[in-house]
Short mmCIF file of C-alpha atoms and ligand atoms in Angstrom, two decimals:
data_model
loop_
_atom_site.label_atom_id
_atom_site.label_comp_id
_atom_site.label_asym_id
_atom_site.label_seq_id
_atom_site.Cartn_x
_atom_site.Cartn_y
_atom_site.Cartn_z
CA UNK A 1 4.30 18.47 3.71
CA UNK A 2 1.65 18.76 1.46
CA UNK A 3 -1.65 17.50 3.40
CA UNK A 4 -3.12 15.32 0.84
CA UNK A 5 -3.31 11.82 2.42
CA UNK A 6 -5.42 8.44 1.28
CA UNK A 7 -5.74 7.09 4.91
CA UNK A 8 -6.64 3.24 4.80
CA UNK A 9 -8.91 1.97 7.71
CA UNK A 10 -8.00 -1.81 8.20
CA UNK A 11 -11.24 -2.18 10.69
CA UNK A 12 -13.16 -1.51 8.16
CA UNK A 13 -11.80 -3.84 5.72
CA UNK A 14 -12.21 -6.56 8.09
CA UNK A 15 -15.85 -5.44 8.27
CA UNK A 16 -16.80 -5.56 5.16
CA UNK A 17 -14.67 -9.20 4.70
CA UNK A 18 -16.96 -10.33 7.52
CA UNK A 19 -20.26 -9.05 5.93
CA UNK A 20 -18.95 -10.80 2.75
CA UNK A 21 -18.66 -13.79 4.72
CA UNK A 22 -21.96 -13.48 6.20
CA UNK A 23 -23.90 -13.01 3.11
CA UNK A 24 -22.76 -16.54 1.90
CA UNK A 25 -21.98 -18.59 5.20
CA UNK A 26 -22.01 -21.93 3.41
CA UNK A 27 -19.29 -20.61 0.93
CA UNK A 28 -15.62 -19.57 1.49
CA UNK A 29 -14.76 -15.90 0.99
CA UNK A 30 -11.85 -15.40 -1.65
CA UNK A 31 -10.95 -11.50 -0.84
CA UNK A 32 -10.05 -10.06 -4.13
CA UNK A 33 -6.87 -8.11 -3.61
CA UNK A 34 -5.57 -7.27 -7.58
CA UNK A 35 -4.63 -4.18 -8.54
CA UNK A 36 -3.01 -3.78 -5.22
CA UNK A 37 -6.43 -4.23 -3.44
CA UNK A 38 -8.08 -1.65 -5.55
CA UNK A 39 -5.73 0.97 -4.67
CA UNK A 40 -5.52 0.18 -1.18
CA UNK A 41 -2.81 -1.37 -1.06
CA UNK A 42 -2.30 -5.31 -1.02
CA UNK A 43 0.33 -6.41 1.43
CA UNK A 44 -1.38 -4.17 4.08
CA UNK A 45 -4.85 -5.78 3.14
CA UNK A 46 -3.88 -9.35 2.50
CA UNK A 47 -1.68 -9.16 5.97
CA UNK A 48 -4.58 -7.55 7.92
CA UNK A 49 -7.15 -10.49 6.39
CA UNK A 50 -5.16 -12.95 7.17
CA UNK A 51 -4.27 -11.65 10.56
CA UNK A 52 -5.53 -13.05 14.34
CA UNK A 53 -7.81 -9.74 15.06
CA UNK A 54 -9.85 -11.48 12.29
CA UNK A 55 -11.77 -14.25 13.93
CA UNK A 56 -12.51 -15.65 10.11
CA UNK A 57 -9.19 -15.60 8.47
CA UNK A 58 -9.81 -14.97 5.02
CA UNK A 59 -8.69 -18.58 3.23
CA UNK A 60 -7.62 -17.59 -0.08
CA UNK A 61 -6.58 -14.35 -1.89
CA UNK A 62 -7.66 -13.89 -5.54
CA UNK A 63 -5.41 -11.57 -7.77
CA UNK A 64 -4.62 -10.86 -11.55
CA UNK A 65 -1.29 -12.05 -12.40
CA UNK A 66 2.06 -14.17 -10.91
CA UNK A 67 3.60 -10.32 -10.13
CA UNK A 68 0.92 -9.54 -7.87
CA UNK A 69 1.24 -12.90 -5.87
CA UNK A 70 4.94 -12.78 -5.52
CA UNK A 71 4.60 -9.23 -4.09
CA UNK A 72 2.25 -11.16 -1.50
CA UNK A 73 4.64 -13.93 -1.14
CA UNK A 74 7.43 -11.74 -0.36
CA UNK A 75 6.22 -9.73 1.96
CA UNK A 76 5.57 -13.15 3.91
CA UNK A 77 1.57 -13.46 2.85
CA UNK A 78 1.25 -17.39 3.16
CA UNK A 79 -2.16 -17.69 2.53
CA UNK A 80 -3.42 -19.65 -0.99
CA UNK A 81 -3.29 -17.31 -3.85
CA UNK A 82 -5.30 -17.88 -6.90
CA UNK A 83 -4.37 -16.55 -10.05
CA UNK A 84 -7.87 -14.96 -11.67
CA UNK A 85 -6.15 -15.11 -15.16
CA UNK A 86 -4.16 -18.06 -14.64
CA UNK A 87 -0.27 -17.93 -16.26
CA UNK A 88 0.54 -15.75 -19.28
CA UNK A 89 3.17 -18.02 -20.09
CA UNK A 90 4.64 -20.97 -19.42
CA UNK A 91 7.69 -20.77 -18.12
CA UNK A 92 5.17 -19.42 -14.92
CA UNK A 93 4.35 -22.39 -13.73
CA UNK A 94 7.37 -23.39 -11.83
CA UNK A 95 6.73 -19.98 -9.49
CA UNK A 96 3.12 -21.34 -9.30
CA UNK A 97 4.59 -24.50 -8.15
CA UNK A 98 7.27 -23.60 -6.03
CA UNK A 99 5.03 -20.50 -4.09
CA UNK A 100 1.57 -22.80 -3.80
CA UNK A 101 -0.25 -20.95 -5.89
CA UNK A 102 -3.78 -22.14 -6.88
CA UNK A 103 -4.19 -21.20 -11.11
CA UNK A 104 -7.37 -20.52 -13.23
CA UNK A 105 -7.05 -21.89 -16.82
CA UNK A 106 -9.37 -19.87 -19.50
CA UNK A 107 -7.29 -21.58 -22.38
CA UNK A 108 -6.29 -24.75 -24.38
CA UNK A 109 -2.74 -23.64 -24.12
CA UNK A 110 -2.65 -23.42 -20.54
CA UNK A 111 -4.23 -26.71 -19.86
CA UNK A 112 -1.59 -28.09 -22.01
CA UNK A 113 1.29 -26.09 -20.67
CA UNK A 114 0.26 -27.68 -17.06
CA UNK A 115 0.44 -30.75 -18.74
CA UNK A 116 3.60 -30.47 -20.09
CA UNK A 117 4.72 -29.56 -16.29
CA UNK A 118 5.93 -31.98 -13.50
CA UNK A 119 4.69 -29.92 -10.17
CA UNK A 120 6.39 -31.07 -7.10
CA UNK A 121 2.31 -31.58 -5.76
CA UNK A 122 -0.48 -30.98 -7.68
CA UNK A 123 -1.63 -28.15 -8.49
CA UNK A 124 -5.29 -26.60 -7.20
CA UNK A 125 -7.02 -25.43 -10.72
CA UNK A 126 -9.95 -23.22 -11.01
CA UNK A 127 -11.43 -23.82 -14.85
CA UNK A 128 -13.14 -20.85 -15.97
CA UNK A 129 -15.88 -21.54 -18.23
CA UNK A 130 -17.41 -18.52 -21.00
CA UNK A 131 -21.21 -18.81 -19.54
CA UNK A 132 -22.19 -15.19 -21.19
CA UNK A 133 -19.68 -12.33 -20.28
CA UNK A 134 -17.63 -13.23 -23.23
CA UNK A 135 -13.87 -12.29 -21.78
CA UNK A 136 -12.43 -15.54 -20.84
CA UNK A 137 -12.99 -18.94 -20.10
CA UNK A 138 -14.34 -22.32 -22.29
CA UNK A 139 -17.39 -22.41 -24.30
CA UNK A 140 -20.04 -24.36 -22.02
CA UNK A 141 -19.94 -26.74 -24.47
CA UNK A 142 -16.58 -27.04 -24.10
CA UNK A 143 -15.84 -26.61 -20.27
CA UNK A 144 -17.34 -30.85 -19.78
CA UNK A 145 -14.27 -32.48 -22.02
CA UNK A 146 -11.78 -29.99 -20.38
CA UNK A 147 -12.93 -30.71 -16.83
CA UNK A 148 -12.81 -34.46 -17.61
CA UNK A 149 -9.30 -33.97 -19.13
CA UNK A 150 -8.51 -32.08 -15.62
CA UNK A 151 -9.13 -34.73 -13.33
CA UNK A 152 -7.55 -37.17 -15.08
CA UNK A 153 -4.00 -35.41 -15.23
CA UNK A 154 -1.91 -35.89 -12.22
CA UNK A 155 -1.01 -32.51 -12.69
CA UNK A 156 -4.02 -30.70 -11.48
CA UNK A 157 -5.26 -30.77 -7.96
CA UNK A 158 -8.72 -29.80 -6.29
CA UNK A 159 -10.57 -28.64 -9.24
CA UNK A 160 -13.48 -25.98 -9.19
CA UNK A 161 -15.41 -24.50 -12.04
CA UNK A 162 -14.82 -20.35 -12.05
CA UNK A 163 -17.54 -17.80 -14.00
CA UNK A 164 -18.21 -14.19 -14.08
CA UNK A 165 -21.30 -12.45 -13.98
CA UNK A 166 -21.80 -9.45 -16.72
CA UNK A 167 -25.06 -8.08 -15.16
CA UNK A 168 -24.98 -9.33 -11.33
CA UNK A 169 -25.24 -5.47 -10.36
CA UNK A 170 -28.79 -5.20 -11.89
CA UNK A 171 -31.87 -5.40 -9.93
CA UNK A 172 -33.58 -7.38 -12.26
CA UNK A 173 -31.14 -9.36 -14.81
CA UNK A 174 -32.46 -11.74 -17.61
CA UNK A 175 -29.24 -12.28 -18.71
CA UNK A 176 -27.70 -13.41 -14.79
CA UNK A 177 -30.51 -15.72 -14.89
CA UNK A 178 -28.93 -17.13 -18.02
CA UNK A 179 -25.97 -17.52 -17.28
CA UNK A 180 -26.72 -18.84 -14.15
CA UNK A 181 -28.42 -21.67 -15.79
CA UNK A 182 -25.19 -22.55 -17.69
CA UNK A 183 -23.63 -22.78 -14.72
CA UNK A 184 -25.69 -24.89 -12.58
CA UNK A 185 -26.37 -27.12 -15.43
CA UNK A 186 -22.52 -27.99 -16.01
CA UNK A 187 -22.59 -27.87 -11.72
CA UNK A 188 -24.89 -31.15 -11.85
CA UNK A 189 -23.20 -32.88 -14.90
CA UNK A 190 -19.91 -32.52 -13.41
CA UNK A 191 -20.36 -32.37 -9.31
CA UNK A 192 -18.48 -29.65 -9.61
CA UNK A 193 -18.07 -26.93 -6.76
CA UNK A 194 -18.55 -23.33 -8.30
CA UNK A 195 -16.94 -20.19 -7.45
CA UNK A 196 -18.96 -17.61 -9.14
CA UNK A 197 -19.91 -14.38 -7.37
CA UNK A 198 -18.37 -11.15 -7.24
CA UNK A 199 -19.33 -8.81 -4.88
CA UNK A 200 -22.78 -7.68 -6.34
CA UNK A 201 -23.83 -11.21 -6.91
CA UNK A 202 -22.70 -11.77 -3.14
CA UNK A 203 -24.72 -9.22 -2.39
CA UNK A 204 -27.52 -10.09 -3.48
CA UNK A 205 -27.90 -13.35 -5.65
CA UNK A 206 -28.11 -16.11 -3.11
CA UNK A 207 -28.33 -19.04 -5.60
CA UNK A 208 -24.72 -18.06 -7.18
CA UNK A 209 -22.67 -17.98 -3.69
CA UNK A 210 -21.75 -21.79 -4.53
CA UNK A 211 -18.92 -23.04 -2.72
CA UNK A 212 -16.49 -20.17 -3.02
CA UNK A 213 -17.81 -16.38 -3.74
CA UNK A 214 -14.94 -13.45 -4.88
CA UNK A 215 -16.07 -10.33 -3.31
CA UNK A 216 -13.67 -7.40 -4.29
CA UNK A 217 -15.00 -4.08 -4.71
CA UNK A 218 -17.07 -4.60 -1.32
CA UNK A 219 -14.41 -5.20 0.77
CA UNK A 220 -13.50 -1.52 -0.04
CA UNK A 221 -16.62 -0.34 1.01
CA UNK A 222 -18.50 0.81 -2.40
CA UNK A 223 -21.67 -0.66 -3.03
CA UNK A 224 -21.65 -2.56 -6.38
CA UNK A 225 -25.32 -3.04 -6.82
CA UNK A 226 -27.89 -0.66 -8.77
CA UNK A 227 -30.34 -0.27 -6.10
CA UNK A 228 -28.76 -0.30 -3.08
CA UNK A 229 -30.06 -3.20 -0.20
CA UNK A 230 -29.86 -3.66 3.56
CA UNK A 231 -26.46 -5.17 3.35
CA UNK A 232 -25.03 -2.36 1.40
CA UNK A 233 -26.25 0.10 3.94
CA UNK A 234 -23.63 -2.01 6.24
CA UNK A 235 -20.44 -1.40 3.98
CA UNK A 236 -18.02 0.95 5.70
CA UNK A 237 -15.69 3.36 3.45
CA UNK A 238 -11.96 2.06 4.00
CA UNK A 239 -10.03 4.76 1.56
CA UNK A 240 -10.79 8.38 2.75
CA UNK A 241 -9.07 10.83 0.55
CA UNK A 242 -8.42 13.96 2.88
CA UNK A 243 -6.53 17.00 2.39
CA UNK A 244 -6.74 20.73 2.97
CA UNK A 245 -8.01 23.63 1.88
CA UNK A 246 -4.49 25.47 1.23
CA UNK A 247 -6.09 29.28 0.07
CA UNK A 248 -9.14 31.37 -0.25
CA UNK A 249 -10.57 33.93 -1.77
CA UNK A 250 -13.75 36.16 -2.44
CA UNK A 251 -14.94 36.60 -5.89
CA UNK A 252 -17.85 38.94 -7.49
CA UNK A 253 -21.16 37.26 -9.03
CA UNK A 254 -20.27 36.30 -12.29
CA UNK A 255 -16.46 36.24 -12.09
CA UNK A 256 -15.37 32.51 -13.23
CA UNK A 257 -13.10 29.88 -12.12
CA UNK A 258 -10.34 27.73 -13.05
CA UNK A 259 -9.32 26.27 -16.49
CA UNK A 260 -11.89 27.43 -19.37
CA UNK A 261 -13.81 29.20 -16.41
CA UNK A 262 -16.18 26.72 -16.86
CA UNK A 263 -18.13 27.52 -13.39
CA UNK A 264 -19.46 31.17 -12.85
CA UNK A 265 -20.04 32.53 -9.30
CA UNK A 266 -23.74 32.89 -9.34
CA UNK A 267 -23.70 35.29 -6.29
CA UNK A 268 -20.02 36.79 -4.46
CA UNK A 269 -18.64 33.83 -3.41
CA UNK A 270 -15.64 32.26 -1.56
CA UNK A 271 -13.28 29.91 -3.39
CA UNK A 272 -11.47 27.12 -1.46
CA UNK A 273 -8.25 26.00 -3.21
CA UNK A 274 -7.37 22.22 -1.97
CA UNK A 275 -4.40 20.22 -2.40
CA UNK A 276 -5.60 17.62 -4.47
CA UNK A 277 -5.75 17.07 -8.45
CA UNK A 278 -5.49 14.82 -11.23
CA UNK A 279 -2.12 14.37 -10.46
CA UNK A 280 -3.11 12.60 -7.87
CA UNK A 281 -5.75 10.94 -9.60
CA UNK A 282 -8.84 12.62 -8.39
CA UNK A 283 -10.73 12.86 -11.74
CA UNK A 284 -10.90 15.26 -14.10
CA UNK A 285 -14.16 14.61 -15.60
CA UNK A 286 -15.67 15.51 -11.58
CA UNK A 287 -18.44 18.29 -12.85
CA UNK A 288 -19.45 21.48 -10.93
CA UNK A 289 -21.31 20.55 -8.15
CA UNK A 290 -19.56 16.95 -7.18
CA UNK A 291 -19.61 16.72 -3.10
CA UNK A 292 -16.99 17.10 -1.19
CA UNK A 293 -17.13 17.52 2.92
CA UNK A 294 -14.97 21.00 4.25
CA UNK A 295 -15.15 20.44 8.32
CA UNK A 296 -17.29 17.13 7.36
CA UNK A 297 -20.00 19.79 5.77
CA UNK A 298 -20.98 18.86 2.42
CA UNK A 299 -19.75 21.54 -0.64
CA UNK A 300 -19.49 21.35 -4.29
CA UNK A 301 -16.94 21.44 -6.46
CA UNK A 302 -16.46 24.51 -8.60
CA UNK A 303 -14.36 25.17 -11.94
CA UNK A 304 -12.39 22.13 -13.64
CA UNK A 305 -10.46 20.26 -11.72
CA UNK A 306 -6.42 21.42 -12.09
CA UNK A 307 -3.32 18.68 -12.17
CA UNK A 308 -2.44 19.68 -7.97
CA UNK A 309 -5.08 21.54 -6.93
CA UNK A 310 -8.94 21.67 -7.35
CA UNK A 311 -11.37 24.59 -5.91
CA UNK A 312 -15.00 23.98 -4.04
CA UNK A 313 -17.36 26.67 -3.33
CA UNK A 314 -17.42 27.79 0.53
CA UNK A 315 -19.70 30.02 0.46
CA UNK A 316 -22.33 28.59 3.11
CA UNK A 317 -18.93 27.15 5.02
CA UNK A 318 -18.36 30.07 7.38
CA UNK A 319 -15.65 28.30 9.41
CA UNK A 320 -13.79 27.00 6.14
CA UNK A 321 -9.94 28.52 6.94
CA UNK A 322 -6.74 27.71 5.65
CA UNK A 323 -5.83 24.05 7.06
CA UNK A 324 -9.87 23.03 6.98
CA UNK A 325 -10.04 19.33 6.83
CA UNK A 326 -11.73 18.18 3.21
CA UNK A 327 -12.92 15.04 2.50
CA UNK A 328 -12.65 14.27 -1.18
CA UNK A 329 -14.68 10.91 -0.08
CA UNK A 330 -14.57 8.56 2.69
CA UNK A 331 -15.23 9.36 6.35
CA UNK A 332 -14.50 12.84 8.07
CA UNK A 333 -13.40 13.72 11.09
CA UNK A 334 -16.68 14.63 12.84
CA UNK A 335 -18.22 10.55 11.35
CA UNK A 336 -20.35 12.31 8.08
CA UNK A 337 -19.28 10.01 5.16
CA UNK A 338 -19.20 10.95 1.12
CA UNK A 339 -19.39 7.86 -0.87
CA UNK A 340 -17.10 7.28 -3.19
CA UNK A 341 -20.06 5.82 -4.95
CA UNK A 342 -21.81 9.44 -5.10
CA UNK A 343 -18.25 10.94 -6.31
CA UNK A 344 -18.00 7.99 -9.23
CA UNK A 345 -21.53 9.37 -10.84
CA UNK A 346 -20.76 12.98 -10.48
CA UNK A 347 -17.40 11.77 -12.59
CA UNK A 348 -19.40 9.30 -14.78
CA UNK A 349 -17.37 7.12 -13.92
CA UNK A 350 -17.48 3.31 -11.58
CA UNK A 351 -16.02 3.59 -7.65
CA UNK A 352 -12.95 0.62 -9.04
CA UNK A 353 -11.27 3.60 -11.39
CA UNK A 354 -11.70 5.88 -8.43
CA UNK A 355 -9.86 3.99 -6.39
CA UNK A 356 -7.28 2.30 -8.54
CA UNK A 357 -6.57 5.65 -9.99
CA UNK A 358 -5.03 7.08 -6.72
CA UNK A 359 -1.47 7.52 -7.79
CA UNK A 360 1.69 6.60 -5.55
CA UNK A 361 2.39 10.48 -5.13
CA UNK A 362 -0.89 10.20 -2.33
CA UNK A 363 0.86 8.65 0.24
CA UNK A 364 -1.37 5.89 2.04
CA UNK A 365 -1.65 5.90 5.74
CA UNK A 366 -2.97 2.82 7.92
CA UNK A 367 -5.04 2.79 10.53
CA UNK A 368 -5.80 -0.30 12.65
CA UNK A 369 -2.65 -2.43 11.55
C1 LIG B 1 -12.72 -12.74 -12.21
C2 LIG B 1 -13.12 -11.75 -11.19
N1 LIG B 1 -13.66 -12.18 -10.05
C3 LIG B 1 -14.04 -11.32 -9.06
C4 LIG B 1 -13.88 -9.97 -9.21
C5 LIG B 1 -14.33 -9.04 -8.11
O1 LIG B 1 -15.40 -8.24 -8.60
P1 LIG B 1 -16.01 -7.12 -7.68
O2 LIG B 1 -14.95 -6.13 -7.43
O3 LIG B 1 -17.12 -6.55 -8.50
O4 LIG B 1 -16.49 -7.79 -6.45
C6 LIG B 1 -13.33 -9.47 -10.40
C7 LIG B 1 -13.16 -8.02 -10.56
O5 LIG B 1 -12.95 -7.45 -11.58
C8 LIG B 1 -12.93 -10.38 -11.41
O6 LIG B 1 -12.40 -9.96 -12.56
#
């Protein structure tokens, strides 16, 4: 079989959904589980949140679209779901209804399509209000007349006011503080709870935790923020990407490697051939040089990157064989770690298309179920 593996470590997850929950312990933890938990896989995540190792059951799950909740539904997930986009149709809201589903409304036409709807019990809403990132969600000036309109409708349940932070992963943001002004100004008018922060701004923005906070990318371990903090230091990887070194080989100084023999051996060197590749959606943009751990010993990626297979210098790896573990990032075998964070740069890229980009050929593995 070939040895490339993305091994999921549930523990972990629950660690990092506690640290989430300890950053904000007046506020409820929404674990944000789209995009099949970043890669990791959702009904394996939601089920191990929501499980009794987990002393604080997470109390709501937070993904993109009705598809991704009835894949949660039907593998038995019966925790609240909220819907961070809300429906893209109409004809949606009877699945909202009949699986509980809690729904964010960005839009005139959704408010009115919920009004147009008789739920058999009202339905939780989550109004999302523009305060700066400019994506979704009601003008400020808006977001008053709409939540007035909300709690008057017999359609709409417990109602929250939803934002998202553009800059919440910079140390020193003149624009959060902006937008956080927005927000807490429409807070007071409308004694309104807010759900605002995603995992930076849980990190480390105190004032936005509110009464829910939506940590994702955290949960998987990566640490959102610019400048990392104590708290980040306490995030544990829960995708390692492992495989094996599958062939080797010496070359002369100056012979090249790979594709458009972009590297050049700058001394004889030996070549390591692992089983990993775009195909598999390690990137291609990685650069000579990106880290990788052979035997948990940290070596650099050499020549482009290949659809199957990509090669890493061994050189100073004397025990490097055929069947070596490597660690493309996560946590080896002997406990050193590569963070996917570290890889991300080196790709010039963000840890979230990292780890959404690991394709269904990489067959996920679960530890701690
Ligand atoms: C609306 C919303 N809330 C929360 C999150 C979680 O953000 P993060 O993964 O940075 O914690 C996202 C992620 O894209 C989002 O779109």
């Amino acid at each position: 079989m070939r040895p490339l593996v993305a091994h999921i470590d549930l523990d972990a997850l629950r660690h990092n959904y506690r640290l989430a929950c300890s950053c904000a312990p007046q506020s409820q933890a929404v674990a944000v589980i789209k995009a099949d938990a970043y890669g990791h896989g959702a009904v394996a995540c939601a089920k191990a949140l929501e499980g009794d190792v987990l002393e604080k059951k997470a109390p709501a799950f937070a993904v993109a679209c009705i598809e991704e909740a009835m894949a949660l539904r039907d593998a038995g997930v019966q925790t609240p779901i909220v819907l961070l986009e809300g429906i893209f149709s109409a004809d949606e809201l009877s699945y909202v209804d009949k699986h509980r589903l809690w729904m964010s409304i960005h839009s005139r036409w959704q408010l009115e399509a919920l009004q147009a709807f008789t739920p058999s019990a009202p339905i939780p809403v989550w109004l999302k209000v523009d305060s700066g990132m400019h994506r979704l969600g009601f003008a400020p000036e808006q977001a008053a007349s709409v939540w007035r309109k909300l709690e008057a409708m017999p359609e709409a349940g417990a109602l929250h006011l939803m934002s998202h932070f553009a800059t919440a992963d910079a140390t020193d943001s003149a624009y959060f503080s902006q937008q956080m002004a927005i927000l807490e100004a429409l807070a007071a008018e409308l004694n309104a709870p807010l759900c605002l922060a995603n995992s930076p701004a849980t990190l480390a923005r105190p004032e936005a935790h509110g009464a829910w906070h939506r940590p994702g990318v955290m949960l998987y371990g990566s640490d959102p923020l610019e400048a990392p903090n104590k708290l980040t230091r306490q995030l544990q990887p829960v995708m390692t990407l492992r495989s094996e070194i599958i062939s080797l080989r010496e070359i002369e100084a100056g012979e090249p490697v790979g594709y458009g023999g972009r590297w050049h051996a700058p001394r004889r060197s030996r070549i390591a051939v692992v089983a990993a590749g775009y195909g598999d959606g390690y990137d291609r943009h990685a650069v000579d040089g990106t880290p990788v751990l052979v035997n948990g010993k940290r070596a650099a990626l050499a020549g482009k990157v290949s659809m199957d297979m990509l090669t890493v210098d061994v050189t100073d790896i004397p025990d490097a064989a055929i069947g070596s573990e490597v660690v493309l990032w996560g946590k080896a075998q002997n406990g050193e770690v590569l963070s996917i964070d570290e890889v991300a740069r080196c790709c010039d890229t963000i840890s979230y298309t990292l780890l959404t980009g690991v394709l269904p050929r990489v067959p996920r593995r679960y530890d701690g179920v």
